[in-house]
Short mmCIF file of C-alpha atoms in Angstrom, two decimals:
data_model
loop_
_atom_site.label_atom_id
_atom_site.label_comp_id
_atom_site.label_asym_id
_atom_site.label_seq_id
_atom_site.Cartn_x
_atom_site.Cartn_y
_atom_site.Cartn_z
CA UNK A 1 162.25 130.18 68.17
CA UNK A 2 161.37 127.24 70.44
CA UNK A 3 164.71 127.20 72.34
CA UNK A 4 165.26 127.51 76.21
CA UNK A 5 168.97 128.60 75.41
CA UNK A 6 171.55 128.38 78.88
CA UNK A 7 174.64 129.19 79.35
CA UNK A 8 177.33 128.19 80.12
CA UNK A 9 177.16 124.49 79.63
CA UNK A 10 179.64 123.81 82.17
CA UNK A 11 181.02 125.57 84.98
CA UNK A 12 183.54 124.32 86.99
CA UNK A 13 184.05 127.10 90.32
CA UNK A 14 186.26 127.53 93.32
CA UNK A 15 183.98 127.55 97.18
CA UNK A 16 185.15 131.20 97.06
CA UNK A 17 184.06 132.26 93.74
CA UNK A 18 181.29 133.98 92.54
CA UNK A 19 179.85 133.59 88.97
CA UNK A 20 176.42 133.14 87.36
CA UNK A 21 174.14 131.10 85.11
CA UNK A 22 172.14 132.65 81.87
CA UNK A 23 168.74 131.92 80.40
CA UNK A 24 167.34 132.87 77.80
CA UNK A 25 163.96 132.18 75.95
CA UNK A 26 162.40 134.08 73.23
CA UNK A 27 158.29 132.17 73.03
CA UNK A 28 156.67 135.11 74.75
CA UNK A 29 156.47 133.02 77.76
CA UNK A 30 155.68 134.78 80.86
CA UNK A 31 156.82 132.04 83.84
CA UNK A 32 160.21 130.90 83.46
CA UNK A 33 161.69 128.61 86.32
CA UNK A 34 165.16 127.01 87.62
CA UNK A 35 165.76 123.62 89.16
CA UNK A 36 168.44 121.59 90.69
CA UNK A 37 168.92 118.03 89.16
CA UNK A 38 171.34 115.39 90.58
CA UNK A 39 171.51 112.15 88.65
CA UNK A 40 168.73 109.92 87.61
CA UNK A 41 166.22 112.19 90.26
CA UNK A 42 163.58 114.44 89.41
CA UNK A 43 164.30 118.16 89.11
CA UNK A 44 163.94 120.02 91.78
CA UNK A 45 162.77 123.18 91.82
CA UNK A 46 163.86 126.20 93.12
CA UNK A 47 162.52 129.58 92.14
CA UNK A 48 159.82 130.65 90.24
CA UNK A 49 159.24 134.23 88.15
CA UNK A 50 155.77 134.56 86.55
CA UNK A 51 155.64 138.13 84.58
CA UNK A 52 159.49 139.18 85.85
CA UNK A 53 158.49 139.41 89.24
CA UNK A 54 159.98 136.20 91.88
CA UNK A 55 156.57 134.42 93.09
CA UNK A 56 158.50 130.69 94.48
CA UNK A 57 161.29 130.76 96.28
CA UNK A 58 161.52 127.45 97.71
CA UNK A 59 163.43 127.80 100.55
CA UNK A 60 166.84 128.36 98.69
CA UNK A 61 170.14 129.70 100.59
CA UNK A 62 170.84 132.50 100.15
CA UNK A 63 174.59 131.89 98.21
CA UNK A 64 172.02 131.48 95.20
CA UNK A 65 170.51 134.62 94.12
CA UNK A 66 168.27 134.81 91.18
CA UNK A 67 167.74 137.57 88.78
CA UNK A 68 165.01 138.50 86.11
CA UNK A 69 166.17 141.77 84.27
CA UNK A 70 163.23 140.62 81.45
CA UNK A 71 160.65 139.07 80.49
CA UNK A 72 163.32 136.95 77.95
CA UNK A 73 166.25 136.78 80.65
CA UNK A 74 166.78 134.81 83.53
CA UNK A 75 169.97 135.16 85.56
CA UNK A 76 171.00 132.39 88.72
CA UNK A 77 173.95 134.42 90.66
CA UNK A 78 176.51 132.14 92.75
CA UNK A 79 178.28 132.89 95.40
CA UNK A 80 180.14 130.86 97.87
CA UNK A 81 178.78 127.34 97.15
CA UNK A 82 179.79 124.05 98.89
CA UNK A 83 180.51 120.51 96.94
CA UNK A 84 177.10 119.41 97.59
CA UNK A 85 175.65 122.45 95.07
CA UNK A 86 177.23 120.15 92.24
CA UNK A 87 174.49 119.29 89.90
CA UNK A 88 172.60 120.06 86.21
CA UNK A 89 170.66 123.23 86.85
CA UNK A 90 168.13 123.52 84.30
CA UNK A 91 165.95 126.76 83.78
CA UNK A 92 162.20 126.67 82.26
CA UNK A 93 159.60 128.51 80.69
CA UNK A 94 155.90 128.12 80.30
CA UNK A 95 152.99 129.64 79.31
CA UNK A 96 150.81 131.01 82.16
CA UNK A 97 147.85 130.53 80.32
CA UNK A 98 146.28 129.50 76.95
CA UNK A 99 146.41 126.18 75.49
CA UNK A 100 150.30 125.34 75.87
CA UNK A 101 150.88 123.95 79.49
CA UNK A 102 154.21 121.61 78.82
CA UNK A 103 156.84 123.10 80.07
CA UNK A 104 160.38 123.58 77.76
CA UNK A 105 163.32 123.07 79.81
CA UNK A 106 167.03 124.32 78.51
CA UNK A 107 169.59 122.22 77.82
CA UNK A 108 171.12 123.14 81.26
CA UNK A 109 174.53 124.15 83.03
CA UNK A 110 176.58 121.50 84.54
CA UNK A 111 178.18 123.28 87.88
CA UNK A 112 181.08 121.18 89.40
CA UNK A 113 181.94 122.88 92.90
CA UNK A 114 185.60 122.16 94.00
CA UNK B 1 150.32 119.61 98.01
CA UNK B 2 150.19 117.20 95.10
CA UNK B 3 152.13 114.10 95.50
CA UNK B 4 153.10 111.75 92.42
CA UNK B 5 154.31 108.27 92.98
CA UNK B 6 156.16 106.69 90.09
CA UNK B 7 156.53 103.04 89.22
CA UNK B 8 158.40 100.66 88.74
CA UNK B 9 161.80 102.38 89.63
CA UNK B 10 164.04 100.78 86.75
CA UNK B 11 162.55 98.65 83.87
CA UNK B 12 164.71 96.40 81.72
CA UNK B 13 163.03 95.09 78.57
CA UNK B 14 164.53 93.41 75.09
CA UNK B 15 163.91 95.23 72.10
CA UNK B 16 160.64 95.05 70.68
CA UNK B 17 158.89 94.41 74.19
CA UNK B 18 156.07 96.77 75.18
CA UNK B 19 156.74 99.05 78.29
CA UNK B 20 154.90 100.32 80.84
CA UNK B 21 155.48 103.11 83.30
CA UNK B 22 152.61 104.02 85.79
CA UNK B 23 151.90 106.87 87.95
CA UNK B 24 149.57 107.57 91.09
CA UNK B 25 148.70 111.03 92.09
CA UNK B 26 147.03 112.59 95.34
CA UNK B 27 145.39 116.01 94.27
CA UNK B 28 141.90 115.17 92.48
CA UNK B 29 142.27 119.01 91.14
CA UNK B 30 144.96 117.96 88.82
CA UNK B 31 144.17 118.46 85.55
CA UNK B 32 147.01 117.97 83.12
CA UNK B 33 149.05 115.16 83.03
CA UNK B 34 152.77 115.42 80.63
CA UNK B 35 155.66 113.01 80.90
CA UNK B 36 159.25 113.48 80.12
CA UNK B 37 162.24 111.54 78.28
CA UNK B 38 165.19 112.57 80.03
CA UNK B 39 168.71 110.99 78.19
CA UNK B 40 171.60 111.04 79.57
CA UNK B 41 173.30 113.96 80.10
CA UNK B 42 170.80 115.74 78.21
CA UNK B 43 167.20 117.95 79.40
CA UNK B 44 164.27 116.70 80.01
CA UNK B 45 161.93 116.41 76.71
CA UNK B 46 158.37 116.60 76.82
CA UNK B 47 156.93 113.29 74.50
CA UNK B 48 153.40 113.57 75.31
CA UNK B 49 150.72 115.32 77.51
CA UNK B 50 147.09 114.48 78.76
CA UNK B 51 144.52 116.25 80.28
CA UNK B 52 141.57 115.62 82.46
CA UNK B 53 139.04 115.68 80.25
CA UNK B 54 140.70 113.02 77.81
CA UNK B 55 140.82 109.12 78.73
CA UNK B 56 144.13 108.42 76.13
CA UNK B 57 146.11 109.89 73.31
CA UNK B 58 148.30 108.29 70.87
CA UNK B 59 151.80 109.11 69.35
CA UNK B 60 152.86 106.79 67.39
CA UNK B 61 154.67 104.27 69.60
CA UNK B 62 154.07 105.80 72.49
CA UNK B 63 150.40 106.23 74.20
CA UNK B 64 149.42 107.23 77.31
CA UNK B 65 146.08 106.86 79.74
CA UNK B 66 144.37 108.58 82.06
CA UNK B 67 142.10 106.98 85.25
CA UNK B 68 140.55 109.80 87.20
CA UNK B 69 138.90 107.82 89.45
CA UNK B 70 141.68 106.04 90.75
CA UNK B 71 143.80 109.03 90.43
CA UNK B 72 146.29 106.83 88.28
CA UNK B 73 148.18 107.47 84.85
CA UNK B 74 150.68 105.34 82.60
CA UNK B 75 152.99 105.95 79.80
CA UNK B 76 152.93 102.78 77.34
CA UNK B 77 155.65 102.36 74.70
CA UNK B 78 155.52 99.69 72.09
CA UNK B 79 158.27 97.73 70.12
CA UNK B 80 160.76 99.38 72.10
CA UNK B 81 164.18 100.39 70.56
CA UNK B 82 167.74 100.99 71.82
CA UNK B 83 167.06 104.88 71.42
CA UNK B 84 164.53 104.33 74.15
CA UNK B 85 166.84 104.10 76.71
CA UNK B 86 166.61 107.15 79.31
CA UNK B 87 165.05 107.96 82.43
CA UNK B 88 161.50 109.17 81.97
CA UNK B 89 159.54 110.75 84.66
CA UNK B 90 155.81 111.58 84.85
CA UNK B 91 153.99 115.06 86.58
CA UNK B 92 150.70 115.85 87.32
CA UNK B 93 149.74 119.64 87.62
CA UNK B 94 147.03 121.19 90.35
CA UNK B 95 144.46 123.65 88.00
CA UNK B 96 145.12 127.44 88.72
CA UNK B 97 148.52 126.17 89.54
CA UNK B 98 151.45 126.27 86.30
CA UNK B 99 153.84 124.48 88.67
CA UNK B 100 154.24 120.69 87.99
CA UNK B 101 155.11 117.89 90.29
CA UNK B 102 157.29 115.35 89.06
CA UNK B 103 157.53 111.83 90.07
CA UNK B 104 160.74 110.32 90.89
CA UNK B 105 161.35 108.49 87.40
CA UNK B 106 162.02 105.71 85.90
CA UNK B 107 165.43 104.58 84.24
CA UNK B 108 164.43 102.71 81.03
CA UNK B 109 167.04 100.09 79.54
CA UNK B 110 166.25 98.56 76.38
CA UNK B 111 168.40 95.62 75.14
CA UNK B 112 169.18 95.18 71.51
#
């Protein structure tokens, strides 16, 4: 399995809602990683977990909340986002060490923020 | 930090052209070099990789090279086709770091 697998594909959520994004990858791979992407820009990223435990946190607010329950799962939590949150958000894994450096991204979630 | 500049911005070429996409980076302790076909609505793909120790590599149409002493790397695609057509962005990655830095990407339009 060489699949970064997220879901849901698209999520469209109320300012007052709270829901949450999935990944899952099953390559062994002990860093796994979410961005932000708006349109035709580079991701952006946002927190890092090498070996389950959180290592980047790039100065996120706090309305998202990540979550690694194992070394296969990564969870994004959501809670009260603005408009401006709209964007792909793609999650990552990679190999911490070895010979395999390229990153595999998922296919991402499109969140639409009303 | 590592800082990746990306050029040219947008790049419109007729099918068949060659195209070119370079890079610039700051951090002489990066060591490994991928780039990344991004269509639209769709992830990011990895098409090919370099590292430090390797001046160019080959994939079929698409090559890319590596200048260490000017801190400079390009992406080179030949006879260009329709499918072609995405944004593509470069990275460069600091050694004893696994986080990449991306540049800000070019969108690729190829005419039929």
């Amino acid at each position: 399995d060489t699949e970064v697998t997220q879901t849901p594909k698209h999520l469209v959520m109320g300012m007052t809602n709270k829901k949450s994004l999935k990944c899952e990858q099953h390559m062994g791979h002990r860093a796994m990683y979410w961005y932000k992407q708006k349109a035709k820009k580079p991701p952006e990223l946002m927190f890092v977990y090498s070996y389950e435990k959180l290592s980047i946190n790039e100065s996120v607010p706090s309305r998202f909340s990540p979550e690694c329950p194992n070394s296969s799962l990564l969870n994004l939590h959501l809670h009260a986002l603005q408009p401006e949150d709209s964007a792909l958000y793609l999650c990552a894994s990679s190999q911490e060490q070895g010979t395999t450096y390229g990153y595999t991204f998922g296919s991402g979630t499109r969140l639409t923020v009303v | 930090g590592e800082n990746v500049e990306q050029h040219p911005s947008t790049l419109s070429v007729q099918e068949g052209d060659s195209a070119v996409i370079k890079c610039t980076y700051s951090d002489s302790a990066s060591n490994y070099f991928p780039w990344y076909k991004q269509e639209l609505g769709k992830r990011p793909q990895l098409i090919i990789d370099i590292r430090s120790n390797v001046g160019e590599k080959k994939d079929q149409r698409i090559a890319v090279t590596l200048n260490k002493t000017a801190k400079h790397f390009s992406l080179h695609i030949t006879e260009t086709q329709p499918e072609d057509s995405a944004v593509y962005f470069c990275a460069a990655r600091p050694g004893g770091s696994y986080i990449p830095t991306f540049g800000r990407g070019t969108s690729l339009i190829v005419h039929p």
